[in-house]
mmCIF file of C-alpha atoms in Angstrom:
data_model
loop_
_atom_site.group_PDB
_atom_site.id
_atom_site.type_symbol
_atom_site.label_atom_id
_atom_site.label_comp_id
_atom_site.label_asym_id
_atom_site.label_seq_id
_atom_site.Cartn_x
_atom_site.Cartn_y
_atom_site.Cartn_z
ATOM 1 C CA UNK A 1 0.000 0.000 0.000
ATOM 2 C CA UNK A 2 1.382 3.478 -1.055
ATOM 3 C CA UNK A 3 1.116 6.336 1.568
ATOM 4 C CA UNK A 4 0.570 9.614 0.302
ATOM 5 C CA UNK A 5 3.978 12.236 1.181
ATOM 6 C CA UNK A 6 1.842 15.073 2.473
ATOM 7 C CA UNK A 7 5.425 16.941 3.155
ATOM 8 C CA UNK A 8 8.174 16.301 0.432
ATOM 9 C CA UNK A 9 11.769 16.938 0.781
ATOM 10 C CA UNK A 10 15.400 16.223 0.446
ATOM 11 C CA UNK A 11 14.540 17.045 -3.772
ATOM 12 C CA UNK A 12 16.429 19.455 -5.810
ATOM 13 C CA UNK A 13 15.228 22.681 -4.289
ATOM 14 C CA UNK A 14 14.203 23.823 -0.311
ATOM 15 C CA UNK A 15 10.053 23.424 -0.099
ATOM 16 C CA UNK A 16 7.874 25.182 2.521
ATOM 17 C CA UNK A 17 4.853 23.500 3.347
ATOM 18 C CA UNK A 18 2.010 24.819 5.692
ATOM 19 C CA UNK A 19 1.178 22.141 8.381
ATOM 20 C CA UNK A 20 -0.989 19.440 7.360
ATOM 21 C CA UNK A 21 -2.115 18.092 10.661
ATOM 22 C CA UNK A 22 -3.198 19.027 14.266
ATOM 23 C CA UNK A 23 -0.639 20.268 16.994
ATOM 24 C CA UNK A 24 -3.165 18.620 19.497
ATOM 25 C CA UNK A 25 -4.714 15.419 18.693
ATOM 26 C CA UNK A 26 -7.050 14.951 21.850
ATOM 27 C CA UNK A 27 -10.687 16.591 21.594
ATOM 28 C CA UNK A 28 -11.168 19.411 23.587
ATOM 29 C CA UNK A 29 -11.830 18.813 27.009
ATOM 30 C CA UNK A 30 -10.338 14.866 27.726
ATOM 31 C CA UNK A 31 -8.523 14.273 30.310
ATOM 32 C CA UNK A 32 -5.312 14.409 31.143
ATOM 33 C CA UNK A 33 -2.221 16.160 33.516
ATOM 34 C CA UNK A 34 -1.819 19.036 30.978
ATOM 35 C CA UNK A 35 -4.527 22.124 31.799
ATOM 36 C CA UNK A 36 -6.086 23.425 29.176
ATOM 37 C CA UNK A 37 -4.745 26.278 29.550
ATOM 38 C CA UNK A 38 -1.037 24.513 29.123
ATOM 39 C CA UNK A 39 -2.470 22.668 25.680
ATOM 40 C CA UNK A 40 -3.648 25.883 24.331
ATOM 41 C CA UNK A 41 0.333 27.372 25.242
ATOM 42 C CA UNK A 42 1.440 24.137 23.383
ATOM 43 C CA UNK A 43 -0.761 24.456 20.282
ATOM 44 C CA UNK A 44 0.729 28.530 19.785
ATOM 45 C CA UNK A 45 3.798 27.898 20.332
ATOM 46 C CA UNK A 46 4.890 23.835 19.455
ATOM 47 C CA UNK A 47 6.377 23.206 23.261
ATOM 48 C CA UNK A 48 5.627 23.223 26.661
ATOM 49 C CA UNK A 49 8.137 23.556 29.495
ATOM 50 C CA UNK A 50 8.071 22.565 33.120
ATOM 51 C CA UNK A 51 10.136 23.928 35.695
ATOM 52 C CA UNK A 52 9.978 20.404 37.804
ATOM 53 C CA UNK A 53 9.213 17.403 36.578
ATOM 54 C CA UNK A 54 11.445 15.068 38.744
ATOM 55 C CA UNK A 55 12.490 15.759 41.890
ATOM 56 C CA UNK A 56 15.967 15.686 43.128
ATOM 57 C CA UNK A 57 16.530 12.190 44.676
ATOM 58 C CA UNK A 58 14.838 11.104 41.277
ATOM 59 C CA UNK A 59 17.469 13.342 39.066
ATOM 60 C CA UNK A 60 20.031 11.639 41.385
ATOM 61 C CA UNK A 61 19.235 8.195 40.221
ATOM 62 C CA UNK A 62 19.082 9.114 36.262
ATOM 63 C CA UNK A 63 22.027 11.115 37.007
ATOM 64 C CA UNK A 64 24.078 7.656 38.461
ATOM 65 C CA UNK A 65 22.505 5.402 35.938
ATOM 66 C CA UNK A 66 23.621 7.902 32.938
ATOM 67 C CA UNK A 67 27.178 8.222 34.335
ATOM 68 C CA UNK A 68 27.042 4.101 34.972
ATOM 69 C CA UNK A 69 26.139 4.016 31.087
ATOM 70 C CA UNK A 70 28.811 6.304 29.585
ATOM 71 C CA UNK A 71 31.655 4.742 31.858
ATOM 72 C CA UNK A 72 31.019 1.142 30.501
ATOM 73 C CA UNK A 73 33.405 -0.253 28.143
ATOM 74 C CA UNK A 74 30.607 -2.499 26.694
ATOM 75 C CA UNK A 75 28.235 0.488 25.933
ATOM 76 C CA UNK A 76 31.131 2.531 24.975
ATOM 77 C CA UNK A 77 31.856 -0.265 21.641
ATOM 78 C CA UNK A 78 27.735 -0.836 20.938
ATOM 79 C CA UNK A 79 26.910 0.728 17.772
ATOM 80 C CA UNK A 80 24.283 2.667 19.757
ATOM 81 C CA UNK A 81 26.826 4.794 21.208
ATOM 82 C CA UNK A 82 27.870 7.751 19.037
ATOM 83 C CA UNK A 83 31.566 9.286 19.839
ATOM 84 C CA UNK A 84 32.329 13.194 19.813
ATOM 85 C CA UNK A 85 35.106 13.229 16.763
ATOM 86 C CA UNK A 86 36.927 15.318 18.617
ATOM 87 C CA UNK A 87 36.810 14.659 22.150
ATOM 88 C CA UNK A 88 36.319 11.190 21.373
ATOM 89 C CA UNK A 89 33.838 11.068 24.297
ATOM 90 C CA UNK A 90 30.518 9.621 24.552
ATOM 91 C CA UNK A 91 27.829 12.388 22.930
ATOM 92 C CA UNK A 92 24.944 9.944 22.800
ATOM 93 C CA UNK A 93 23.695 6.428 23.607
ATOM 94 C CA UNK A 94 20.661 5.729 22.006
ATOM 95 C CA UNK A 95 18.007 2.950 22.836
ATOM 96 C CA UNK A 96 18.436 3.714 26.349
ATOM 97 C CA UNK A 97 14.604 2.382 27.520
ATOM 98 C CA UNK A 98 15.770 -0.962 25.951
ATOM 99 C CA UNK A 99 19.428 -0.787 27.692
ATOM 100 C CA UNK A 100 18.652 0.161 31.309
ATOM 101 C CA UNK A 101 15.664 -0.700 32.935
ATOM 102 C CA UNK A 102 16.125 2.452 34.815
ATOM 103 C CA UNK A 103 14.906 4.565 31.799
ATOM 104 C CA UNK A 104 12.518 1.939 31.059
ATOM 105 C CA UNK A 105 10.877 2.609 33.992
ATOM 106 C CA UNK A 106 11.190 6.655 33.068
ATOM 107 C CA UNK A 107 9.457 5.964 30.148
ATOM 108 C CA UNK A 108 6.468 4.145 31.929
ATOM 109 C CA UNK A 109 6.168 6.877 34.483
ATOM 110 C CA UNK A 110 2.644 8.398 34.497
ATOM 111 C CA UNK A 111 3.917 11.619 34.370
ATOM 112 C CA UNK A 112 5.917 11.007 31.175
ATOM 113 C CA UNK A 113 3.853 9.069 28.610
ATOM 114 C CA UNK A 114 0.628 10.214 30.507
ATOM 115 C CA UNK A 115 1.095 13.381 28.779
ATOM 116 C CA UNK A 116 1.960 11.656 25.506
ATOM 117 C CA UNK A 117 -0.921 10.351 25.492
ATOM 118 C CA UNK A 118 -2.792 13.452 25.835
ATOM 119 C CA UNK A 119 -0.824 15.374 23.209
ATOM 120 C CA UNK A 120 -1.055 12.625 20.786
ATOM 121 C CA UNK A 121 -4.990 11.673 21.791
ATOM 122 C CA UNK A 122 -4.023 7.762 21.378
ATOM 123 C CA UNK A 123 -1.936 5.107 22.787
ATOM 124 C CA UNK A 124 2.018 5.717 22.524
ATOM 125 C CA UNK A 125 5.089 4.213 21.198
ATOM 126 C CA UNK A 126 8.699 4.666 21.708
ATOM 127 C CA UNK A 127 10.316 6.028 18.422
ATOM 128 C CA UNK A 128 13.350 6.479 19.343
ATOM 129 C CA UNK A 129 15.422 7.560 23.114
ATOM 130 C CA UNK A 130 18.662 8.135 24.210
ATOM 131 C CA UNK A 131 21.110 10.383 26.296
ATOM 132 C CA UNK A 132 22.907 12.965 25.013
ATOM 133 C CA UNK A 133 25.721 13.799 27.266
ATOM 134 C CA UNK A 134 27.492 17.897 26.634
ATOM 135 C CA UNK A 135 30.340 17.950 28.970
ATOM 136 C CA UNK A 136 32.480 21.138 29.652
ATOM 137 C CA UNK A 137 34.771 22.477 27.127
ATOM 138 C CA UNK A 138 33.694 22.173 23.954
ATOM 139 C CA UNK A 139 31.278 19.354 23.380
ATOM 140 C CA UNK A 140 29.398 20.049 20.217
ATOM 141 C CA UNK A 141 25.673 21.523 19.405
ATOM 142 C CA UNK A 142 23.597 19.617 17.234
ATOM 143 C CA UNK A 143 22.397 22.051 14.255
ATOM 144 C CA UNK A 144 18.902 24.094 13.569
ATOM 145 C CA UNK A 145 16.784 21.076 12.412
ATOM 146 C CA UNK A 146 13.364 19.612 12.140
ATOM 147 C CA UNK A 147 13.290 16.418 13.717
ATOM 148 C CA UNK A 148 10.350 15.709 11.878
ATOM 149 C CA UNK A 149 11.536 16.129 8.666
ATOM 150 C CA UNK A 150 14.561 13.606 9.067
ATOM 151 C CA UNK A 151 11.851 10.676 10.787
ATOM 152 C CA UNK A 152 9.729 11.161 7.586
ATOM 153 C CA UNK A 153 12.227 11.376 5.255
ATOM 154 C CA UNK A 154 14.406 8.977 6.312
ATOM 155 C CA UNK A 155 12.366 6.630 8.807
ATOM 156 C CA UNK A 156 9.096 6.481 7.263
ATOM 157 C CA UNK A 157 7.029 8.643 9.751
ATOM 158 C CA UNK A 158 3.906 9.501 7.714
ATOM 159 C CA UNK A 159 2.395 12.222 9.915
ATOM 160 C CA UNK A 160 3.431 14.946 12.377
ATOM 161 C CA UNK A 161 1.760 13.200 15.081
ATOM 162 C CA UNK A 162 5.015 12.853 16.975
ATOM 163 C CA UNK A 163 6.361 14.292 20.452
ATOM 164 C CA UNK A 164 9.348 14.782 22.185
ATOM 165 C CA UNK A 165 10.606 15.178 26.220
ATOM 166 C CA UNK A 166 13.855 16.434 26.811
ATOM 167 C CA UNK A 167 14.208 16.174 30.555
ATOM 168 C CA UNK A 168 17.407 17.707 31.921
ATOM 169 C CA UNK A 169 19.950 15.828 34.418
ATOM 170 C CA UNK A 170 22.449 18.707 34.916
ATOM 171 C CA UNK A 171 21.018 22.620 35.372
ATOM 172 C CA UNK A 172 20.650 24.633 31.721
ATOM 173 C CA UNK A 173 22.700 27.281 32.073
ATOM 174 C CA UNK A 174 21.934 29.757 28.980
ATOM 175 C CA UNK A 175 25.148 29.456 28.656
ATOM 176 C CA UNK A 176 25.639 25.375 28.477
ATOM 177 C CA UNK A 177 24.424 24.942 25.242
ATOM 178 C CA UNK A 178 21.514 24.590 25.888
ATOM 179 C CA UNK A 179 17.366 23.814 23.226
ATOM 180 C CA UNK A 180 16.408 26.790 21.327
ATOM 181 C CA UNK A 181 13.525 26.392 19.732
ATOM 182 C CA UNK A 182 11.857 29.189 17.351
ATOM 183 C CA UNK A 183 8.120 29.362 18.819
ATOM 184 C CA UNK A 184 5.539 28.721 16.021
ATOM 185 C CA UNK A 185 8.578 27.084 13.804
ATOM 186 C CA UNK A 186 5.870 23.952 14.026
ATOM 187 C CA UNK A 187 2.663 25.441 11.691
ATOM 188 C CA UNK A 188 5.416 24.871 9.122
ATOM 189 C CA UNK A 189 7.227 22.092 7.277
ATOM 190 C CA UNK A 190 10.747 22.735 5.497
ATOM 191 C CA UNK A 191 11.648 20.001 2.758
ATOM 192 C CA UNK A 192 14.895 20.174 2.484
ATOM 193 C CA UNK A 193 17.275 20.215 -0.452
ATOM 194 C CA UNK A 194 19.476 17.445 -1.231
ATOM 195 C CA UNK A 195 19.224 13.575 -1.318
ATOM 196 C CA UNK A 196 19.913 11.279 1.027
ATOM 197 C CA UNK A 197 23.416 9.472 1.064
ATOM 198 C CA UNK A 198 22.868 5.719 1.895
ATOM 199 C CA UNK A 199 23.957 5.166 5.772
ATOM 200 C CA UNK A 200 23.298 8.969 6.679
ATOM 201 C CA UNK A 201 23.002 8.179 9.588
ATOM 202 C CA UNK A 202 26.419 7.424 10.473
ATOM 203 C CA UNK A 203 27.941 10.731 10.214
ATOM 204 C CA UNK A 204 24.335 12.623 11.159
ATOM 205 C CA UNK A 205 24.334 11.711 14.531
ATOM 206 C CA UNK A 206 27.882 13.245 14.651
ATOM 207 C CA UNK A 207 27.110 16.746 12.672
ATOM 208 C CA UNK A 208 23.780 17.375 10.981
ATOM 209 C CA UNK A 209 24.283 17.636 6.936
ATOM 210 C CA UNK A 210 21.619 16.060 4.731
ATOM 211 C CA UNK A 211 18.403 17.580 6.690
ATOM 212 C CA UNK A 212 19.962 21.222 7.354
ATOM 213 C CA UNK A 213 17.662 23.988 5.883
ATOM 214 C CA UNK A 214 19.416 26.754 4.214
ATOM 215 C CA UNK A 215 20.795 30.441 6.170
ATOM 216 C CA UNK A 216 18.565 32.124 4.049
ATOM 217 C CA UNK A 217 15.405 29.553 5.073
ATOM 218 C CA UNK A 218 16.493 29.979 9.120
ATOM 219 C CA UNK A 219 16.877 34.080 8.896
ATOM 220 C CA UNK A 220 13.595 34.163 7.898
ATOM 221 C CA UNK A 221 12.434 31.732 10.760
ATOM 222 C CA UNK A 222 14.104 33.554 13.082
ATOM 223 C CA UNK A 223 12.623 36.422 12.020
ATOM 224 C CA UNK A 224 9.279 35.444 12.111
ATOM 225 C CA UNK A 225 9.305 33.710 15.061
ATOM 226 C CA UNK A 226 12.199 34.363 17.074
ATOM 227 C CA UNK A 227 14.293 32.252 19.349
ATOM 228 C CA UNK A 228 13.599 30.814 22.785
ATOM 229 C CA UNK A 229 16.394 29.550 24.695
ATOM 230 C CA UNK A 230 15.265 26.771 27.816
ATOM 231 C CA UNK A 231 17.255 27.173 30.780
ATOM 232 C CA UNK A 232 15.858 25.509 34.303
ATOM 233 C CA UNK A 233 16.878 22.947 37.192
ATOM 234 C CA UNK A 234 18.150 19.261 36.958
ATOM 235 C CA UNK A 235 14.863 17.645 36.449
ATOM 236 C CA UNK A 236 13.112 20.590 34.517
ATOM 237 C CA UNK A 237 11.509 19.049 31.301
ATOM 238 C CA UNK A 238 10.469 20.448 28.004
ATOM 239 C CA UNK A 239 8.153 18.751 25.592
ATOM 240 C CA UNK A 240 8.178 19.788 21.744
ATOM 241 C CA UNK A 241 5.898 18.847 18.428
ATOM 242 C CA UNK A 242 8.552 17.001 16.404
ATOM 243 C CA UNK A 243 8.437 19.570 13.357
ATOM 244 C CA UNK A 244 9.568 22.348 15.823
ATOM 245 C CA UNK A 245 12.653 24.065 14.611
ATOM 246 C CA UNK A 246 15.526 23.364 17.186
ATOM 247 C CA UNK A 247 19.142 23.194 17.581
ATOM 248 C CA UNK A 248 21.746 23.530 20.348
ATOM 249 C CA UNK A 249 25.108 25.634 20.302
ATOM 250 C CA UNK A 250 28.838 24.004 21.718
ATOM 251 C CA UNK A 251 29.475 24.081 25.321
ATOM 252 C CA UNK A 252 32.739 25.540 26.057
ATOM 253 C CA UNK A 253 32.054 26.513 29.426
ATOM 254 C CA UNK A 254 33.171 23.773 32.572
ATOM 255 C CA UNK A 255 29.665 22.924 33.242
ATOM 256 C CA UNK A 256 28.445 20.291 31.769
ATOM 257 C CA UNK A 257 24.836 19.645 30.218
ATOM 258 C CA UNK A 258 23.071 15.812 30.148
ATOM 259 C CA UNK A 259 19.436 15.197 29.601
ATOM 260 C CA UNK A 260 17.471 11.944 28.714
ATOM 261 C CA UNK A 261 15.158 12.432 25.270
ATOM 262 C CA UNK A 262 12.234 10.437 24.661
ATOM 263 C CA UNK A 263 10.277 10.246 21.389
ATOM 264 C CA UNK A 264 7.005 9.091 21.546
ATOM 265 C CA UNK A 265 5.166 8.624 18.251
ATOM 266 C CA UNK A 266 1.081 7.515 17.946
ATOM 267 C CA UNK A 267 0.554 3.857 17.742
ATOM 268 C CA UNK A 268 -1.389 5.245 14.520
ATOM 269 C CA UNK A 269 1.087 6.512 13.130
ATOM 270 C CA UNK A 270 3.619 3.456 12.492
ATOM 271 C CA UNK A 271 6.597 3.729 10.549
ATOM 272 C CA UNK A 272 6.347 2.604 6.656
ATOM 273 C CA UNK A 273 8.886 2.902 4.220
ATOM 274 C CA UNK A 274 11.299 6.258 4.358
ATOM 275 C CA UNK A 275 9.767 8.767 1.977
ATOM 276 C CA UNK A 276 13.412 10.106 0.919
ATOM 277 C CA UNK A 277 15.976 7.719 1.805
ATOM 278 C CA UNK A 278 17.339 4.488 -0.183
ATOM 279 C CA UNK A 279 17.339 2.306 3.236
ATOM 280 C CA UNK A 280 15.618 2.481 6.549
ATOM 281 C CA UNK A 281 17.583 3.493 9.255
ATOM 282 C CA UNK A 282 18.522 1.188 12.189
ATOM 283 C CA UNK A 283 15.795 0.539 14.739
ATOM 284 C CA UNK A 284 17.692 1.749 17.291
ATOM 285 C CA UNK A 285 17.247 4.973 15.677
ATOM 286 C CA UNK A 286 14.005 4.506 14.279
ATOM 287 C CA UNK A 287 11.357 1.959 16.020
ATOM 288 C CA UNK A 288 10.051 -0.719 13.924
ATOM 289 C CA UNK A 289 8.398 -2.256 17.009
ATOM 290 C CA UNK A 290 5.093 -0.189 17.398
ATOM 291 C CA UNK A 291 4.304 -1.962 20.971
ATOM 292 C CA UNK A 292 1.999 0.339 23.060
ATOM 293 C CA UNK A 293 3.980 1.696 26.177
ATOM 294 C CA UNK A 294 1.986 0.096 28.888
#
């Protein structure tokens, strides 16, 4: 069966395409932990922050499982582990729900994929999780991007009915390197110029290059929208639509900057085949097992 590309990209020329689908999938009024008040804040703008979403003995326990993770010699030589070219450091170690049954359990937490839920106004999958780990002088940014547009392009998501957590384990300084997001950047869709190289991924996860819109495209977000940067607490969390525009800068200061990301995606909204990409990426990266988080 052939599923319609309601947002093309990665052709020979950058494409801007107004938003097909909701922000909000959940009818007004059900139930949830976000206020309606929050959803309509989310809807505007494509995120929501919280100042606390775990408390300190819980950051403490993410904070000893992460350090557990990036320490091991095993993790450190799994292909889910991607290495700062530089630094030749740990920057990320993705599939962490499936690696540590301490994240599993984050991901199962009420308070997490409760809200998923509510966002997404259906059950919930993991598409993808992981740590990224920034620490002190110079660990790289990851570029302005569209999440979205690299899981449709090059996993096969068919609709932007997609979120993401970012819950931090160290304090955002705003001057760690720390989200920006340009607010509204979700109402619209960027297609990219460029095809695909076979095994993207591979040097992706190290610096963003097939995916990145053009100066010219991101002045003109910026100027439309402007730029939010997310400080906040160990434990603060922010959740964002998937087609929000977002990057990170380097931090070359001594404090360092971890947080856990979750990506949940609707359990009707499964994966098919990438839209602009010769292969699928590995599941690690890119769930092919749509199992309800439960």
């Amino acid at each position: 069966m052939t599923t319609t590309d309601l947002y093309p990209s990665r052709g020979a020329t950058e494409v801007s395409t107004p938003r097909k689908d909701p922000v909000v999938w959940s009818p007004p009024g059900a139930a949830g932990p976000i206020t309606a008040l929050d959803l309509e804040s989310y809807e505007r703008d494509g995120f929501l922050a919280m100042e606390e979403l775990l408390g300190d003995d819980e950051v403490a326990v993410y904070r000893r499982e992460l350090e557990r993770l990036v320490t091991d010699p095993g993790i450190r030589a799994d292909e889910r582990s991607v290495i700062e070219p530089q630094s030749k450091e740990i920057r990320s170690v993705f599939e962490v729900h499936r690696i540590s049954e301490v994240f599993a359990a984050l991901v199962r937490d009420e308070r997490v994929v409760g809200r998923a839920r509510q966002l997404l106004g259906s059950d919930v999958y993991v598409h993808q999780s992981r740590i990224n780990v920034k620490p002190g002088f110079g660990a790289s940014g990851f570029y302005w991007h569209s999440d979205f547009e690299t899981w449709h392009a090059e996993d096969g998501l068919p609709n932007m009915r997609t979120v993401s957590v970012s819950i931090a384990l160290t304090e955002n300084h705003d001057t760690n390197g720390g989200l920006m997001i340009m607010p509204g950047s979700h109402r619209t869709f960027l297609g990219c110029a460029g095809a695909t190289p076979k095994d993207n991924y591979k040097k992706s996860l190290q610096m963003q290059d097939a995916g990145t819109p053009s100066d010219e495209a991101l002045t003109e977000l910026a100027g439309r929208h402007g730029i939010r940067l997310f400080t906040g607490r160990a434990g603060s969390a922010t959740w964002f639509d998937c087609n929000c525009m977002h990057g990170s800068g380097d931090n070359i200061t001594p404090f360092p900057r971890s947080n856990v990301f979750i990506v949940f995606n609707s359990v009707e909204n499964e994966a098919v085949e990438p839209f602009a990409a010769p292969v699928r990426r590995p599941a690690f990266i890119g769930a092919r097992d749509f199992t309800p988080v439960k």
